[in-house]
Tab-separated table of C-alpha atoms in Angstrom:
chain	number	residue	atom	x	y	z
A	1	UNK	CA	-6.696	-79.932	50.303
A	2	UNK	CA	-6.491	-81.971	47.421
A	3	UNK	CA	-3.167	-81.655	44.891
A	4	UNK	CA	-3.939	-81.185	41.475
A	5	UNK	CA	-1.560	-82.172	38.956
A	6	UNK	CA	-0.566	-82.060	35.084
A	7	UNK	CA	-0.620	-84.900	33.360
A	8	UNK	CA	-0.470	-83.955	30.378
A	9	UNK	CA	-0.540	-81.203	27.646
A	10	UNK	CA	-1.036	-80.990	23.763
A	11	UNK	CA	-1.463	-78.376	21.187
A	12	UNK	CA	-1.858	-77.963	17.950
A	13	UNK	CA	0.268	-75.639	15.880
A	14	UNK	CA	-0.324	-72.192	15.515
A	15	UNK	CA	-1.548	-71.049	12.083
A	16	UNK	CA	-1.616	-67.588	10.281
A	17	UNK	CA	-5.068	-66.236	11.853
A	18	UNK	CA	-5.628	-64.500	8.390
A	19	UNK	CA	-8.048	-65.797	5.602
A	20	UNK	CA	-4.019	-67.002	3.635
A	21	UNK	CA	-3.374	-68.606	6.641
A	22	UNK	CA	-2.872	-72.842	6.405
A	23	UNK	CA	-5.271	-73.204	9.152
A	24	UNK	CA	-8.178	-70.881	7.769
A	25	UNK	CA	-10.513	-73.674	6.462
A	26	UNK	CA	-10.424	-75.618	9.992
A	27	UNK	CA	-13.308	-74.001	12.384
A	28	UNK	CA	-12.369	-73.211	15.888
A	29	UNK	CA	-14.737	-76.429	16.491
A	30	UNK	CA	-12.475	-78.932	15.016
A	31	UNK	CA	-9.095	-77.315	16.214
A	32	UNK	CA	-10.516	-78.038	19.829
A	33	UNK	CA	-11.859	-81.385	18.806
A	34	UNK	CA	-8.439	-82.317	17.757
A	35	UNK	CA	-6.323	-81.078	20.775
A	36	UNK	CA	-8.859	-82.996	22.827
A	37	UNK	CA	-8.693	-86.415	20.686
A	38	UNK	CA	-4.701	-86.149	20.951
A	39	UNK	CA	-5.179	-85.718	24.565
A	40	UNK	CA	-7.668	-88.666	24.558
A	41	UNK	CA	-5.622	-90.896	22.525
A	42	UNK	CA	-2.367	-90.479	24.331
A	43	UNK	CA	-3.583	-91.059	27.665
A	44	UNK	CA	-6.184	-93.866	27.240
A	45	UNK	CA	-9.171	-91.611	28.254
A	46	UNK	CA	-11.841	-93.792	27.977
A	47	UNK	CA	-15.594	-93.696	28.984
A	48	UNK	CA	-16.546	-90.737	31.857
A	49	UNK	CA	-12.922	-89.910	31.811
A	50	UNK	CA	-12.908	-86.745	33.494
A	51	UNK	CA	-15.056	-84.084	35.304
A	52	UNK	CA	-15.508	-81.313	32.678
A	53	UNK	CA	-14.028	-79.468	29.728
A	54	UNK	CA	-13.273	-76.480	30.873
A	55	UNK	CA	-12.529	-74.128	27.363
A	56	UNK	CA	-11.133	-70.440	26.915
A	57	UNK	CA	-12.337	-68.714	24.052
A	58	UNK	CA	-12.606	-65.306	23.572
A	59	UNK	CA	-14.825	-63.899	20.480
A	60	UNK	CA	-18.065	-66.026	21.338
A	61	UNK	CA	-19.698	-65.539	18.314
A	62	UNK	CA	-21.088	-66.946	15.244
A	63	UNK	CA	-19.007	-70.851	14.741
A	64	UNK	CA	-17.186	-69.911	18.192
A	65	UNK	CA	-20.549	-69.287	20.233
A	66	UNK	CA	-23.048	-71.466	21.596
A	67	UNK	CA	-20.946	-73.055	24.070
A	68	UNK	CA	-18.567	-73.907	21.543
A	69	UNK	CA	-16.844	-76.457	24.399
A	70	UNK	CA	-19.908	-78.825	24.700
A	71	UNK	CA	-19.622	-78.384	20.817
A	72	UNK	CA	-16.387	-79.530	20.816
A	73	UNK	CA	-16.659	-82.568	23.166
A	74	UNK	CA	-19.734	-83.581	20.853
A	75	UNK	CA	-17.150	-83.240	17.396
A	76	UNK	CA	-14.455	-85.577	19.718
A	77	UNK	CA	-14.052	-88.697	20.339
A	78	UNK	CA	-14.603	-88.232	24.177
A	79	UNK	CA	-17.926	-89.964	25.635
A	80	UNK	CA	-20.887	-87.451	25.793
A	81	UNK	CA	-21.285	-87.500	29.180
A	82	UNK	CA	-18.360	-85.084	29.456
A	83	UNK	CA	-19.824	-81.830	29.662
A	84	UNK	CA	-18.237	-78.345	28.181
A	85	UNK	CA	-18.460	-75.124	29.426
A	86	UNK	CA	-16.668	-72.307	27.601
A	87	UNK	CA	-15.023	-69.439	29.346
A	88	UNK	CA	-13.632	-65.787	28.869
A	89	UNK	CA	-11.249	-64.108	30.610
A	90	UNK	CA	-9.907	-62.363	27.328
A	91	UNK	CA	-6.118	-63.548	26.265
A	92	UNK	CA	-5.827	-65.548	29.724
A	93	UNK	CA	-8.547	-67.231	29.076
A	94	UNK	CA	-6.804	-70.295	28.241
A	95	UNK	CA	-5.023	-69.718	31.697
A	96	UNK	CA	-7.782	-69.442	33.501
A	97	UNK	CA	-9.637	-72.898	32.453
A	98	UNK	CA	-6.619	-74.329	33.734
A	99	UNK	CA	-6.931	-72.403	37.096
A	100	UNK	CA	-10.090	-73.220	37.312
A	101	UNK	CA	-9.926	-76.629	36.746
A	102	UNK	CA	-6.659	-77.060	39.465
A	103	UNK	CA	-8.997	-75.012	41.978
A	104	UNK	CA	-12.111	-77.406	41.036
A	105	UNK	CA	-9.763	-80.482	41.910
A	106	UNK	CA	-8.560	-78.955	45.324
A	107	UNK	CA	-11.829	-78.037	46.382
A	108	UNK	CA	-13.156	-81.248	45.710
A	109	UNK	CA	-15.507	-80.756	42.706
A	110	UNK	CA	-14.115	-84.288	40.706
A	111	UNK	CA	-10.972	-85.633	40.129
A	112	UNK	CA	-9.960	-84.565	36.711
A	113	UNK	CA	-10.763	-81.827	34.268
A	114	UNK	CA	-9.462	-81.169	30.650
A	115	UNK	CA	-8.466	-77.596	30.517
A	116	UNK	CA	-7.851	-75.709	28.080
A	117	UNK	CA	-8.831	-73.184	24.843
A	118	UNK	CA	-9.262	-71.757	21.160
A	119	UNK	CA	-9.087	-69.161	18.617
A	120	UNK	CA	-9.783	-68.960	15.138
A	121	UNK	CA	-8.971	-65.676	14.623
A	122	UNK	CA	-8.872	-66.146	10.681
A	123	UNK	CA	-12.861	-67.565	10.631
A	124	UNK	CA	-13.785	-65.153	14.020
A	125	UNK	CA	-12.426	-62.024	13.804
A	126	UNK	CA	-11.283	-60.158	17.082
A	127	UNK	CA	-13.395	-57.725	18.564
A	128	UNK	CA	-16.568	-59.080	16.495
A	129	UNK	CA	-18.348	-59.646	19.771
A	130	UNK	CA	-18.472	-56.235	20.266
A	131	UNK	CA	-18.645	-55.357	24.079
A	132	UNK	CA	-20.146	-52.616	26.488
A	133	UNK	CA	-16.177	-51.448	27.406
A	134	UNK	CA	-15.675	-50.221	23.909
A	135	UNK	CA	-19.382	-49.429	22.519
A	136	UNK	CA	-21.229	-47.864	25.598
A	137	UNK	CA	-20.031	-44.344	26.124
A	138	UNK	CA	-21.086	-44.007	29.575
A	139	UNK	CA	-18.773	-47.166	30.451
A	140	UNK	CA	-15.756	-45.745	28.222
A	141	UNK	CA	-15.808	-42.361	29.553
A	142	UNK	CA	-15.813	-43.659	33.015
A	143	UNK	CA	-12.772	-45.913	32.427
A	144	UNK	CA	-11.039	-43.682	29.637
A	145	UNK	CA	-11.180	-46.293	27.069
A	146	UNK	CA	-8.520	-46.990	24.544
A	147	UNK	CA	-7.390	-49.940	22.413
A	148	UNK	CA	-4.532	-51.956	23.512
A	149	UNK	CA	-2.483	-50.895	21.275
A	150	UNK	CA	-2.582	-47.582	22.750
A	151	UNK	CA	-2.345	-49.025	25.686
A	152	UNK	CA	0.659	-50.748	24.560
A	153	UNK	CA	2.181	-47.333	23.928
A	154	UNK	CA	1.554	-46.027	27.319
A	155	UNK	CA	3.442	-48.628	28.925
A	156	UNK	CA	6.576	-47.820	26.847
A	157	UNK	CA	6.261	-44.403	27.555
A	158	UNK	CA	5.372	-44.102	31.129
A	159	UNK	CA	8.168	-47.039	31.887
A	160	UNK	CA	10.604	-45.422	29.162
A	161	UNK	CA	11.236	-48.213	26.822
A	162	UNK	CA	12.111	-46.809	23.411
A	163	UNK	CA	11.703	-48.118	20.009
A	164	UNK	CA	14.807	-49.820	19.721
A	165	UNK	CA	14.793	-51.940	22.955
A	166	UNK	CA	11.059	-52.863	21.637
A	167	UNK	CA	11.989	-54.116	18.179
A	168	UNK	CA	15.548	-55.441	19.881
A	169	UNK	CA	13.193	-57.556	22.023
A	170	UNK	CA	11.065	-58.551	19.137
A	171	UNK	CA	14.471	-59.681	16.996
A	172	UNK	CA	15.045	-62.083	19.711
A	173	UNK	CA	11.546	-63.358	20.289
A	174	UNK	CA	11.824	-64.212	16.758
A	175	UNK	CA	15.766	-65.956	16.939
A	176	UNK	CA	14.794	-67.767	20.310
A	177	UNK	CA	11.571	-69.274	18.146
A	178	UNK	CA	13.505	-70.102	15.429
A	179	UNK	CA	15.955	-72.162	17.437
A	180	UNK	CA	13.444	-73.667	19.399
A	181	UNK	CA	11.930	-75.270	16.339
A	182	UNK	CA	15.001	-76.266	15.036
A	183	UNK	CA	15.774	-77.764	18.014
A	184	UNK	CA	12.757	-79.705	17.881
A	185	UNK	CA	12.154	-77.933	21.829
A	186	UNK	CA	8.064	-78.026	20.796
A	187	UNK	CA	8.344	-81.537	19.472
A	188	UNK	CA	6.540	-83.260	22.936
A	189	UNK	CA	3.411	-80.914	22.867
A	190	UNK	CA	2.574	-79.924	19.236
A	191	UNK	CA	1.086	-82.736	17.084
A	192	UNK	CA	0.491	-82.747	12.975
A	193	UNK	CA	-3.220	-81.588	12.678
A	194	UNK	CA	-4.202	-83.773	9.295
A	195	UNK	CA	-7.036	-83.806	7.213
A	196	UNK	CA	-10.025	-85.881	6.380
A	197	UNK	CA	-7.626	-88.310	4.315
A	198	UNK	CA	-5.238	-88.365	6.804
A	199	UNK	CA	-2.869	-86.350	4.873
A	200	UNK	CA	-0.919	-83.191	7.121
A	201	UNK	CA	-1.877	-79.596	7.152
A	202	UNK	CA	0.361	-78.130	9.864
A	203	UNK	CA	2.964	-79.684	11.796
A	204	UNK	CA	5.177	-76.481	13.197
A	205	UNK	CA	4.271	-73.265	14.033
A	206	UNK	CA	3.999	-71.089	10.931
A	207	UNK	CA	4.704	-67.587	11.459
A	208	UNK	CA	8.127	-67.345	12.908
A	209	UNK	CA	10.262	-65.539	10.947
A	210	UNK	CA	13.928	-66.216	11.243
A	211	UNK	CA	15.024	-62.716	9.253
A	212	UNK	CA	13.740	-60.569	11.334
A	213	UNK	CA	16.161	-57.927	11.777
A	214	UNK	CA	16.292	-54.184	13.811
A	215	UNK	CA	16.552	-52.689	10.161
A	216	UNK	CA	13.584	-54.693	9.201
A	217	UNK	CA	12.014	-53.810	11.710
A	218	UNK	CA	12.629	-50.336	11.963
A	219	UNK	CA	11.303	-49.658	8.569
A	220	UNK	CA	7.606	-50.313	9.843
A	221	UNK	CA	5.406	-47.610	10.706
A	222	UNK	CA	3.977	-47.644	14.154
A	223	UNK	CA	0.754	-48.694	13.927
A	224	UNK	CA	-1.269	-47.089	16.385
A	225	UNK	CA	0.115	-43.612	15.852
A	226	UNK	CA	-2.851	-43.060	13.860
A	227	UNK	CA	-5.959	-43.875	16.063
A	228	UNK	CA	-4.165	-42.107	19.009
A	229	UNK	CA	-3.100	-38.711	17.131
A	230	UNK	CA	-6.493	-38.357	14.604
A	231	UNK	CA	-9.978	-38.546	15.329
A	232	UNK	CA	-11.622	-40.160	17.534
A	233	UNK	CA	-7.642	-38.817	19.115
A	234	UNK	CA	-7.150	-41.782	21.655
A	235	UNK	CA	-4.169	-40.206	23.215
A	236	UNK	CA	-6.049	-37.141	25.108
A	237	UNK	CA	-8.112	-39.695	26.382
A	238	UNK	CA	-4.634	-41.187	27.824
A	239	UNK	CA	-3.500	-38.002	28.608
A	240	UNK	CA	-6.321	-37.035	30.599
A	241	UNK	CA	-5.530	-40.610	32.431
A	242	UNK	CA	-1.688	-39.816	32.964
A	243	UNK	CA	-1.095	-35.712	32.800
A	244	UNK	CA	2.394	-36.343	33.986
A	245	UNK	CA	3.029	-37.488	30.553
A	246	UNK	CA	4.061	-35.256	27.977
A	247	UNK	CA	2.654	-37.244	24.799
A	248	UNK	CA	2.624	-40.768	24.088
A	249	UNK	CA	5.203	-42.075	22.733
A	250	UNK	CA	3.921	-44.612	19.965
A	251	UNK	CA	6.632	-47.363	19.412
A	252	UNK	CA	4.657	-50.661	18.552
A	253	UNK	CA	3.886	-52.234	15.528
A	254	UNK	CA	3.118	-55.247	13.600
A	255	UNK	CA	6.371	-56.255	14.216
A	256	UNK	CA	6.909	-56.072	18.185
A	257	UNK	CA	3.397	-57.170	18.525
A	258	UNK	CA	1.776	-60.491	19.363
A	259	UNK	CA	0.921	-62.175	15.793
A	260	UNK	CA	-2.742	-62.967	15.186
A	261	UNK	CA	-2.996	-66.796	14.558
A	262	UNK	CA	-5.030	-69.733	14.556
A	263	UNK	CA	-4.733	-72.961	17.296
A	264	UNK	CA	-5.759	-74.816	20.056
A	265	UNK	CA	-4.441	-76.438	23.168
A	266	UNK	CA	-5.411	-78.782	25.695
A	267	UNK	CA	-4.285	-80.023	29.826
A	268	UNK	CA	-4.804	-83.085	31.052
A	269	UNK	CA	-5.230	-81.753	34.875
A	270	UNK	CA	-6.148	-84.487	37.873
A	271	UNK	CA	-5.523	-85.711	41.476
A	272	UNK	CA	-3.180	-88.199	42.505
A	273	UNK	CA	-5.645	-90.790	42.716
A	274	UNK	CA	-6.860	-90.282	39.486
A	275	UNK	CA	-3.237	-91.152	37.667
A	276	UNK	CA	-2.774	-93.786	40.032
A	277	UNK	CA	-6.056	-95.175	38.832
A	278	UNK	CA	-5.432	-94.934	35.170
A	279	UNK	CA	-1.744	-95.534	35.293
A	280	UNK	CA	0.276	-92.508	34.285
A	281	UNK	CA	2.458	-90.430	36.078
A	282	UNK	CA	2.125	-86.315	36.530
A	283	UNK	CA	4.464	-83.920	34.862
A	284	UNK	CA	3.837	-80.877	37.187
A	285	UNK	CA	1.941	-79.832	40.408
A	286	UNK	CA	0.191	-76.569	39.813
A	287	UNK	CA	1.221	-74.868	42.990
A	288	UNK	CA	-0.200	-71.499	43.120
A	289	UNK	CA	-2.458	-69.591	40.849
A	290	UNK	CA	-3.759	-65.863	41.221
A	291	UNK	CA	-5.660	-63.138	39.282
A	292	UNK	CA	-5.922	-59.709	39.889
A	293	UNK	CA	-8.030	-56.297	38.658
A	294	UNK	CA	-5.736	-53.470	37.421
A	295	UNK	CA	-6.076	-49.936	35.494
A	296	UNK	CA	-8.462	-50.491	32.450
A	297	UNK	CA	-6.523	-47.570	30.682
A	298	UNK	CA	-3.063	-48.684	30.494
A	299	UNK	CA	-4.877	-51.932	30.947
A	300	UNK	CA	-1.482	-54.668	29.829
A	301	UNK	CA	0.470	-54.334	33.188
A	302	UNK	CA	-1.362	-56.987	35.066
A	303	UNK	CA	1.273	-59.749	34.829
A	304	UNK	CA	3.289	-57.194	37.008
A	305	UNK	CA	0.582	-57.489	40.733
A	306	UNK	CA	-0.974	-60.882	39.134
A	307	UNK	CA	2.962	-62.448	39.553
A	308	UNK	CA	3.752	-60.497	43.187
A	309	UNK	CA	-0.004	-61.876	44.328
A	310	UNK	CA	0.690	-65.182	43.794
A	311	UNK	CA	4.453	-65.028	44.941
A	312	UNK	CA	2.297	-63.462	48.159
A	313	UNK	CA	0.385	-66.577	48.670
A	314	UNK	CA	1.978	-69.004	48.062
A	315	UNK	CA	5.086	-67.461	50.505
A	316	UNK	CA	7.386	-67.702	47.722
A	317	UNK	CA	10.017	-65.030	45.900
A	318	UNK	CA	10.819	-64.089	42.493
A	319	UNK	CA	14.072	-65.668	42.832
A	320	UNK	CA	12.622	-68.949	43.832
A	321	UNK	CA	11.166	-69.224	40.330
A	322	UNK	CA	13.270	-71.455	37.737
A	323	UNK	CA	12.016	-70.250	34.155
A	324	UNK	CA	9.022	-67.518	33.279
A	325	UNK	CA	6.527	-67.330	30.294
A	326	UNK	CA	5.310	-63.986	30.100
A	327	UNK	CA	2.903	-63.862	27.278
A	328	UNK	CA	4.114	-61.232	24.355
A	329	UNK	CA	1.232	-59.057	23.608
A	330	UNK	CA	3.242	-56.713	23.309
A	331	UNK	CA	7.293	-55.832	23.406
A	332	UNK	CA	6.792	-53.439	25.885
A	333	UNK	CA	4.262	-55.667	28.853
A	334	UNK	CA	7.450	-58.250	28.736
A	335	UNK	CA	9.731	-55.286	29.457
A	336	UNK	CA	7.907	-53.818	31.693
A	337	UNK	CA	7.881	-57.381	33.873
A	338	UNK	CA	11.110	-57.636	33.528
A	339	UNK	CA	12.121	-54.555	34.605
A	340	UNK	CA	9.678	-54.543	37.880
A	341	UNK	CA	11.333	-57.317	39.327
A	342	UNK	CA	14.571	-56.965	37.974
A	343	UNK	CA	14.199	-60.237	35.974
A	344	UNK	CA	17.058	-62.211	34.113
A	345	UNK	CA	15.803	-62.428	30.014
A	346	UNK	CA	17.625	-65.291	30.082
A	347	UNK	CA	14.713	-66.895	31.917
A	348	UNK	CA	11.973	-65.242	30.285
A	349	UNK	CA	10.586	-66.954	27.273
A	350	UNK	CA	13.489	-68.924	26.557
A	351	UNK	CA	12.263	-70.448	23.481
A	352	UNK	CA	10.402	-66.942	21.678
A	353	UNK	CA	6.676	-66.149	22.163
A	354	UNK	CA	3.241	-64.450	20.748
A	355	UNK	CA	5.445	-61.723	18.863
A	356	UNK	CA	7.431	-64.646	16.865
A	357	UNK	CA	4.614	-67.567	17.235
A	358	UNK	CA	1.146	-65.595	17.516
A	359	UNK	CA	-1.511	-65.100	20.028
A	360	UNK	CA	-4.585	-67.521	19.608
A	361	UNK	CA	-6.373	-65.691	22.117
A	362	UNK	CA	-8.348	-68.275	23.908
A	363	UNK	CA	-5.826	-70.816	23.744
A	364	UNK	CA	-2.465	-68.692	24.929
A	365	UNK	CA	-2.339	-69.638	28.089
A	366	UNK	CA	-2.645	-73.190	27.732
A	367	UNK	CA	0.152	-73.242	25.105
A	368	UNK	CA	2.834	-71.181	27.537
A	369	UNK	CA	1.605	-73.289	30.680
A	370	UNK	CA	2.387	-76.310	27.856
A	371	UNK	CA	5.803	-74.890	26.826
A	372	UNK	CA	6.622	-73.813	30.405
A	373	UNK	CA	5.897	-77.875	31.313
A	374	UNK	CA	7.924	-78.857	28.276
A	375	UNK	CA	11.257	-76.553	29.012
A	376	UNK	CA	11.363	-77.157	32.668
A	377	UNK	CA	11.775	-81.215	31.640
A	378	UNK	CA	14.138	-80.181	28.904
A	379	UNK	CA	16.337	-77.958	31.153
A	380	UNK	CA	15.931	-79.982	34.335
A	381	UNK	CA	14.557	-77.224	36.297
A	382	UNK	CA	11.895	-77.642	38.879
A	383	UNK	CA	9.628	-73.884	38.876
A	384	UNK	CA	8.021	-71.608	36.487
A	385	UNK	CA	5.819	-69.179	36.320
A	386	UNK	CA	3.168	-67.997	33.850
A	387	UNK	CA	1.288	-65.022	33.114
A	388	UNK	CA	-0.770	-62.878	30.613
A	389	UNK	CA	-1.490	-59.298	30.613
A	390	UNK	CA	-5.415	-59.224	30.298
A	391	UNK	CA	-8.228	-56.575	28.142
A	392	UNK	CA	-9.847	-54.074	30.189
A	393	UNK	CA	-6.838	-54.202	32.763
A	394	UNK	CA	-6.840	-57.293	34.366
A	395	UNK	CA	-3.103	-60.141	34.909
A	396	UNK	CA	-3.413	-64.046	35.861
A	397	UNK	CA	-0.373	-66.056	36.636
A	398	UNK	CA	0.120	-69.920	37.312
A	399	UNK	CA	2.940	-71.085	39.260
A	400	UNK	CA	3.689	-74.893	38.346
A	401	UNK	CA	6.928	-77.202	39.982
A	402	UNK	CA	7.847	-80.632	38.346
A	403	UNK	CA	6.943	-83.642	40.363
């Protein structure tokens, strides 16, 4: 079987995904033509440079439908005989391109694939695709549909994580961010997206904030108390899910939740042959990758049987893994990994994540596969591991080890 490698990755940074947000007036179409122009321009891609673009993007609508990742090859600077083809797999989605692309490469299908994804959540707003899981009752009532933030709520209360160790989590999301920017740790992935005249519009990653605090924090009211307690009363729909429980216990909020933002991101992913051929070196070997169905109700605990799946296959063990990137959709799905395999936070999202940086939805797992890369080099270890929870209960995870 063929190795597929990284090469490398680039991303651009994450903006406010609200209509005051700096990145509001640049379509999802241009954020991915960017990413893949950097990409181009720092590797010398010239001509039929690669196999595909393969592009997570989750709310296919509108500026962000129509195969928005032929659209986005066409707005590059890439040759147009590179083909697009967008994908969703909800907030892995991003993950998943990358996946696929690695799996393309070891099954023979061409020798290089850009990978990758984007989400203008300012322009595009989540959920405006609509979607038979949410609007057809027959589906709902056979899964017991509820939002994720319910969902979110479940977790805490079925694993027992309180308020406090939610928004304590969130506090130092938010400090690790802030010290990784400072430190300049994002510096080798993230480039200045600029306009027209050249002249920058984002160079850093615009939502961490540095204050947070537990008594900021704690001042916030949880926001899906509401939609679970009043009509349409989401929590007897849990309940009738998970009896055993009491009541849910509603403990997330804007605060201790992934941020919705703006961005894209973009992986250079080949064979040997094909860096030998154009003269640079790979960063990583993608070693393993997995994905997995779970419950559609509590629906965020995939990361949990995505990770001990592809630990499975690829005969490894939890302890064999250097450095994780557990995607934050929530305080309470990181928690919940770490507390299934008895995992060290010091090796968990070293540098902060989606609660401190935001959650572009279709590009997510591209940018923690691309700060996993970047913090393995910087720390001079040799594994990680990445994974998202997934809408409508499903986990992916990506196990990658420096070459």
């Amino acid at each position: 079987m063929t190795e597929a490698y990284i090469y490398d990755a680039v991303r651009t940074p994450r903006g406010k995904g609200k209509k005051d947000g700096t990145l509001h007036e640049v379509p999802a179409v241009r954020l991915s033509a960017e990413a893949l122009n950097e990409l181009k321009r720092r590797n010398n891609l010239e001509g039929h440079a690669v196999e595909d673009v393969i592009w997570g993007n989750v709310t296919q609508v509108g500026e962000q439908g129509a195969c928005l990742a032929r659209s986005a090859v066409l707005y590059s600077d890439l040759d147009e005989r590179i083909p697009g083809v967008s994908i969703n797999r909800f907030c892995a989605s991003g993950l998943e391109a990358v996946n696929m692309a690695a799996n393309q490469i070891r099954g023979g299908a061409g020798d290089a694939y850009i990978a990758g994804g984007v989400e203008s959540m300012s322009r595009v707003p989540m959920g405006s695709d609509g979607g038979a899981i949410a609007a057809d009752p027959t589906l709902a009532m056979k899964s017991y549909f509820v939002p994720q933030g319910i969902s979110s709520d479940i977790i805490a209360t079925e694993y027992g994580f309180s308020r406090d160790e939610c928004d304590a989590f969130a506090v130092e999301s938010q400090k690790r961010a802030a010290a990784a920017q400072k430190a300049g740790k994002f510096g080798k992935t993230v480039f200045t997206l600029r306009d027209q005249n050249g002249i920058a519009i984002l160079d850093h990653d615009e939502m961490v904030r540095e204050t947070t605090d537990m008594q900021s924090l704690g001042a916030l009211k949880p926001s899906f108390k509401d939609m679970g307690e009043v009509m349409p009363g989401f929590d007897a729909i849990a309940l009738m899910k998970y009896p055993h429980l009491e009541k849910i216990n509603h403990v997330h909020h804007a605060g201790n939740s992934s941020g919705i933002a703006d961005g894209a991101a973009a992986v250079l992913i080949g064979s040997k042959e094909y860096g030998e051929r154009l003269g640079i070196k790979p960063r990583a070997r993608i070693r393993a990758t997995s994905k997995i169905g779970t419950d559609p109700t509590i629906m965020l605990t995939g990361p949990v049987p995505a990770t001990r799946r592809i630990l499975e296959t690829s005969g490894m063990k939890i302890s064999d893994i250097d450095l994780f990137e557990v995607n934050e959709a929530f305080a309470s799905v990181v928690l919940r990994f770490m507390q299934a395999f008895d995992a060290d936070h010091a090796k968990i999202n070293v540098n902060g994540g989606a609660i401190a940086m935001g959650h572009p939805l279709g590009a997510t797992g591209a940018v923690i596969i691309a700060t996993l890369l970047d913090e393995l080099e910087a720390s001079d270890k040799e594994v990680g591991l990445a994974t998202l929870c997934i809408g409508s209960g499903m986990g992916a995870a990506t196990i990658i080890e420096r070459v």
